[in-house]
Amino acid sequence: QNRLRFIVRSHQVPSDGRGYSKEHDGRCVTVFSASNYCGQTGNYGAVLVLSSDHFPKYEIYEHYASSLEDLAHAVEASNRNGARKNSVQGMQTTRRDEDEQAASVVRWDSELTRMIVATIEKKPQIWAHVVNTSSCGRMSVDVFQAIMSKFIEEPHPWGDAARHWGILAEDETVDIAIFLG
């Protein structure tokens, strides 16, 4: 065996528009640092930070850059008077906000898909835990997030997803049996 524990790769824009993607239980990470690649893809960029004290644990930081067109307008605007400059910057901000919002929708849909797939893959283990700990029925969203995070290592916004999926009750509880059923 080659005894590899962890692989970091790059030079590929993740299909979900994020700056990174994880495969094989987080042991293979693709990091793409160029946000808004070629000024038009709307993807985030990312940086992976490793700590020798806690290897192979790591942290990922995402970032986003404006389109090349917006940057060109900003440079052009910086050479003009204040009123015109503010007008151009306002248009750039609006366009950038629209781009970021569209990219955010794509990322959220991809995140939900990854969460569903991960839940399906780990469903037997989650069910076993729920049955063994007599956790069937309603539980707080915090307990729900803790259970999901225990079995699905990649961090996910389980509370936000529960709201999106309509499984979070008004009292901030989730019926785990209905969710897994």
PDB file of C-alpha atoms in Angstrom, residues 29-165:
ATOM      1  CA  VAL A  29      -9.883  17.856  -1.717  1.00  0.00           C
ATOM      2  CA  THR A  30      -9.930  19.904  -4.896  1.00  0.00           C
ATOM      3  CA  VAL A  31      -9.036  23.559  -4.277  1.00  0.00           C
ATOM      4  CA  PHE A  32      -9.537  26.169  -6.981  1.00  0.00           C
ATOM      5  CA  SER A  33      -8.108  29.523  -5.936  1.00  0.00           C
ATOM      6  CA  ALA A  34      -9.215  31.673  -8.912  1.00  0.00           C
ATOM      7  CA  SER A  35     -12.567  33.172  -7.987  1.00  0.00           C
ATOM      8  CA  ASN A  36     -14.835  34.246 -10.845  1.00  0.00           C
ATOM      9  CA  TYR A  37     -12.560  32.378 -13.241  1.00  0.00           C
ATOM     10  CA  CYS A  38     -11.915  34.323 -16.473  1.00  0.00           C
ATOM     11  CA  GLY A  39     -14.162  37.060 -15.118  1.00  0.00           C
ATOM     12  CA  GLN A  40     -17.369  35.284 -15.996  1.00  0.00           C
ATOM     13  CA  THR A  41     -17.927  31.936 -14.252  1.00  0.00           C
ATOM     14  CA  GLY A  42     -19.217  33.338 -10.946  1.00  0.00           C
ATOM     15  CA  ASN A  43     -17.379  30.675  -8.938  1.00  0.00           C
ATOM     16  CA  TYR A  44     -15.797  31.230  -5.564  1.00  0.00           C
ATOM     17  CA  GLY A  45     -12.091  30.711  -5.057  1.00  0.00           C
ATOM     18  CA  ALA A  46     -10.645  29.001  -2.005  1.00  0.00           C
ATOM     19  CA  VAL A  47      -7.511  28.554   0.037  1.00  0.00           C
ATOM     20  CA  LEU A  48      -6.819  25.445   2.102  1.00  0.00           C
ATOM     21  CA  VAL A  49      -4.815  25.887   5.311  1.00  0.00           C
ATOM     22  CA  LEU A  50      -3.156  22.847   6.860  1.00  0.00           C
ATOM     23  CA  SER A  51      -1.874  22.684  10.404  1.00  0.00           C
ATOM     24  CA  SER A  52       1.088  20.413  11.103  1.00  0.00           C
ATOM     25  CA  ASP A  53      -0.133  20.030  14.688  1.00  0.00           C
ATOM     26  CA  HIS A  54      -3.458  18.542  13.580  1.00  0.00           C
ATOM     27  CA  PHE A  55      -2.703  16.964  10.197  1.00  0.00           C
ATOM     28  CA  PRO A  56      -4.746  15.928   8.226  1.00  0.00           C
ATOM     29  CA  LYS A  57      -7.307  18.392   9.616  1.00  0.00           C
ATOM     30  CA  TYR A  58      -7.603  21.596   7.624  1.00  0.00           C
ATOM     31  CA  GLU A  59      -9.609  24.781   7.179  1.00  0.00           C
ATOM     32  CA  ILE A  60     -10.915  26.174   3.897  1.00  0.00           C
ATOM     33  CA  TYR A  61     -11.514  29.868   3.258  1.00  0.00           C
ATOM     34  CA  GLU A  62     -13.534  30.988   0.238  1.00  0.00           C
ATOM     35  CA  HIS A  63     -13.362  34.349  -1.541  1.00  0.00           C
ATOM     36  CA  TYR A  64     -15.022  36.058  -4.503  1.00  0.00           C
ATOM     37  CA  ALA A  65     -13.717  38.616  -7.040  1.00  0.00           C
ATOM     38  CA  SER A  66     -15.617  40.930  -9.347  1.00  0.00           C
ATOM     39  CA  SER A  67     -15.776  40.297 -13.077  1.00  0.00           C
ATOM     40  CA  LEU A  68     -12.961  41.673 -15.242  1.00  0.00           C
ATOM     41  CA  GLU A  69     -15.455  44.069 -16.835  1.00  0.00           C
ATOM     42  CA  ASP A  70     -16.394  45.458 -13.421  1.00  0.00           C
ATOM     43  CA  LEU A  71     -12.732  45.841 -12.507  1.00  0.00           C
ATOM     44  CA  ALA A  72     -12.048  47.704 -15.772  1.00  0.00           C
ATOM     45  CA  HIS A  73     -14.968  50.026 -15.066  1.00  0.00           C
ATOM     46  CA  ALA A  74     -13.667  50.627 -11.558  1.00  0.00           C
ATOM     47  CA  VAL A  75     -10.233  51.632 -12.878  1.00  0.00           C
ATOM     48  CA  GLU A  76     -11.850  53.869 -15.482  1.00  0.00           C
ATOM     49  CA  ALA A  77     -14.116  55.428 -12.893  1.00  0.00           C
ATOM     50  CA  SER A  78     -11.228  56.169 -10.562  1.00  0.00           C
ATOM     51  CA  ASN A  79      -9.924  58.632 -13.166  1.00  0.00           C
ATOM     52  CA  ARG A  80     -13.184  60.614 -13.302  1.00  0.00           C
ATOM     53  CA  ASN A  81     -14.916  63.011 -10.972  1.00  0.00           C
ATOM     54  CA  GLY A  82     -16.659  61.902  -7.777  1.00  0.00           C
ATOM     55  CA  ALA A  83     -20.292  62.012  -8.994  1.00  0.00           C
ATOM     56  CA  ARG A  84     -19.590  59.972 -12.120  1.00  0.00           C
ATOM     57  CA  LYS A  85     -17.394  57.650 -10.136  1.00  0.00           C
ATOM     58  CA  ASN A  86     -20.180  56.967  -7.639  1.00  0.00           C
ATOM     59  CA  SER A  87     -22.653  56.286 -10.475  1.00  0.00           C
ATOM     60  CA  VAL A  88     -20.360  53.744 -12.153  1.00  0.00           C
ATOM     61  CA  GLN A  89     -19.513  52.127  -8.854  1.00  0.00           C
ATOM     62  CA  GLY A  90     -23.215  51.852  -8.067  1.00  0.00           C
ATOM     63  CA  MET A  91     -23.822  50.015 -11.362  1.00  0.00           C
ATOM     64  CA  GLN A  92     -20.837  47.763 -10.707  1.00  0.00           C
ATOM     65  CA  THR A  93     -22.050  46.980  -7.213  1.00  0.00           C
ATOM     66  CA  THR A  94     -25.511  46.099  -8.529  1.00  0.00           C
ATOM     67  CA  ARG A  95     -24.092  43.829 -11.250  1.00  0.00           C
ATOM     68  CA  ARG A  96     -21.665  42.195  -8.831  1.00  0.00           C
ATOM     69  CA  ASP A  97     -24.470  41.668  -6.306  1.00  0.00           C
ATOM     70  CA  GLU A  98     -26.640  40.057  -9.006  1.00  0.00           C
ATOM     71  CA  ASP A  99     -23.744  37.810 -10.069  1.00  0.00           C
ATOM     72  CA  GLU A 100     -23.051  36.822  -6.478  1.00  0.00           C
ATOM     73  CA  GLN A 101     -26.744  36.167  -5.811  1.00  0.00           C
ATOM     74  CA  ALA A 102     -27.052  33.915  -8.893  1.00  0.00           C
ATOM     75  CA  ALA A 103     -23.867  32.064  -7.922  1.00  0.00           C
ATOM     76  CA  SER A 104     -25.183  31.737  -4.365  1.00  0.00           C
ATOM     77  CA  VAL A 105     -28.393  30.078  -5.600  1.00  0.00           C
ATOM     78  CA  VAL A 106     -26.355  27.572  -7.622  1.00  0.00           C
ATOM     79  CA  ARG A 107     -24.093  26.866  -4.641  1.00  0.00           C
ATOM     80  CA  TRP A 108     -27.080  26.415  -2.285  1.00  0.00           C
ATOM     81  CA  ASP A 109     -28.769  23.966  -4.682  1.00  0.00           C
ATOM     82  CA  SER A 110     -25.498  22.045  -4.988  1.00  0.00           C
ATOM     83  CA  GLU A 111     -25.042  22.066  -1.214  1.00  0.00           C
ATOM     84  CA  LEU A 112     -28.547  20.642  -0.721  1.00  0.00           C
ATOM     85  CA  THR A 113     -27.845  17.946  -3.304  1.00  0.00           C
ATOM     86  CA  ARG A 114     -24.588  16.977  -1.558  1.00  0.00           C
ATOM     87  CA  MET A 115     -26.418  16.855   1.784  1.00  0.00           C
ATOM     88  CA  ILE A 116     -29.138  14.597   0.370  1.00  0.00           C
ATOM     89  CA  VAL A 117     -26.589  12.251  -1.203  1.00  0.00           C
ATOM     90  CA  ALA A 118     -24.521  12.139   1.998  1.00  0.00           C
ATOM     91  CA  THR A 119     -27.656  11.424   4.050  1.00  0.00           C
ATOM     92  CA  ILE A 120     -28.648   8.577   1.743  1.00  0.00           C
ATOM     93  CA  GLU A 121     -25.132   7.118   1.930  1.00  0.00           C
ATOM     94  CA  LYS A 122     -25.052   7.258   5.740  1.00  0.00           C
ATOM     95  CA  LYS A 123     -28.745   6.527   6.370  1.00  0.00           C
ATOM     96  CA  PRO A 124     -28.202   3.024   7.836  1.00  0.00           C
ATOM     97  CA  GLN A 125     -25.655   4.312  10.364  1.00  0.00           C
ATOM     98  CA  ILE A 126     -27.847   7.308  11.283  1.00  0.00           C
ATOM     99  CA  TRP A 127     -30.905   5.049  11.729  1.00  0.00           C
ATOM    100  CA  ALA A 128     -28.897   2.652  13.918  1.00  0.00           C
ATOM    101  CA  HIS A 129     -27.774   5.543  16.102  1.00  0.00           C
ATOM    102  CA  VAL A 130     -31.302   6.953  16.379  1.00  0.00           C
ATOM    103  CA  VAL A 131     -32.710   3.545  17.370  1.00  0.00           C
ATOM    104  CA  ASN A 132     -29.853   2.688  19.762  1.00  0.00           C
ATOM    105  CA  THR A 133     -30.123   6.021  21.574  1.00  0.00           C
ATOM    106  CA  SER A 134     -33.941   6.057  21.581  1.00  0.00           C
ATOM    107  CA  SER A 135     -33.831   9.344  19.704  1.00  0.00           C
ATOM    108  CA  CYS A 136     -36.859   8.581  17.499  1.00  0.00           C
ATOM    109  CA  GLY A 137     -39.344  11.392  17.243  1.00  0.00           C
ATOM    110  CA  ARG A 138     -38.864  15.107  17.687  1.00  0.00           C
ATOM    111  CA  MET A 139     -35.544  16.641  18.644  1.00  0.00           C
ATOM    112  CA  SER A 140     -34.157  20.148  18.784  1.00  0.00           C
ATOM    113  CA  VAL A 141     -32.523  21.448  15.652  1.00  0.00           C
ATOM    114  CA  ASP A 142     -29.222  21.537  17.575  1.00  0.00           C
ATOM    115  CA  VAL A 143     -29.459  17.801  18.366  1.00  0.00           C
ATOM    116  CA  PHE A 144     -30.438  17.121  14.737  1.00  0.00           C
ATOM    117  CA  GLN A 145     -27.372  19.051  13.527  1.00  0.00           C
ATOM    118  CA  ALA A 146     -25.136  17.191  16.000  1.00  0.00           C
ATOM    119  CA  ILE A 147     -26.392  13.782  14.848  1.00  0.00           C
ATOM    120  CA  MET A 148     -26.009  14.629  11.173  1.00  0.00           C
ATOM    121  CA  SER A 149     -22.550  16.116  11.721  1.00  0.00           C
ATOM    122  CA  LYS A 150     -21.464  13.022  13.648  1.00  0.00           C
ATOM    123  CA  PHE A 151     -22.106  10.758  10.670  1.00  0.00           C
ATOM    124  CA  ILE A 152     -21.462  13.161   7.795  1.00  0.00           C
ATOM    125  CA  GLU A 153     -18.025  14.629   8.422  1.00  0.00           C
ATOM    126  CA  GLU A 154     -18.136  17.488   5.929  1.00  0.00           C
ATOM    127  CA  PRO A 155     -19.668  20.546   7.629  1.00  0.00           C
ATOM    128  CA  HIS A 156     -23.128  21.349   6.295  1.00  0.00           C
ATOM    129  CA  PRO A 157     -25.783  23.898   7.326  1.00  0.00           C
ATOM    130  CA  TRP A 158     -28.271  21.293   8.607  1.00  0.00           C
ATOM    131  CA  GLY A 159     -30.509  23.832  10.350  1.00  0.00           C
ATOM    132  CA  ASP A 160     -30.865  25.954   7.212  1.00  0.00           C
ATOM    133  CA  ALA A 161     -31.514  22.842   5.138  1.00  0.00           C
ATOM    134  CA  ALA A 162     -34.199  21.684   7.591  1.00  0.00           C
ATOM    135  CA  ARG A 163     -35.947  25.031   7.123  1.00  0.00           C
ATOM    136  CA  HIS A 164     -35.594  24.796   3.351  1.00  0.00           C
ATOM    137  CA  TRP A 165     -36.954  21.237   3.256  1.00  0.00           C
TER     138      TRP A 165
END
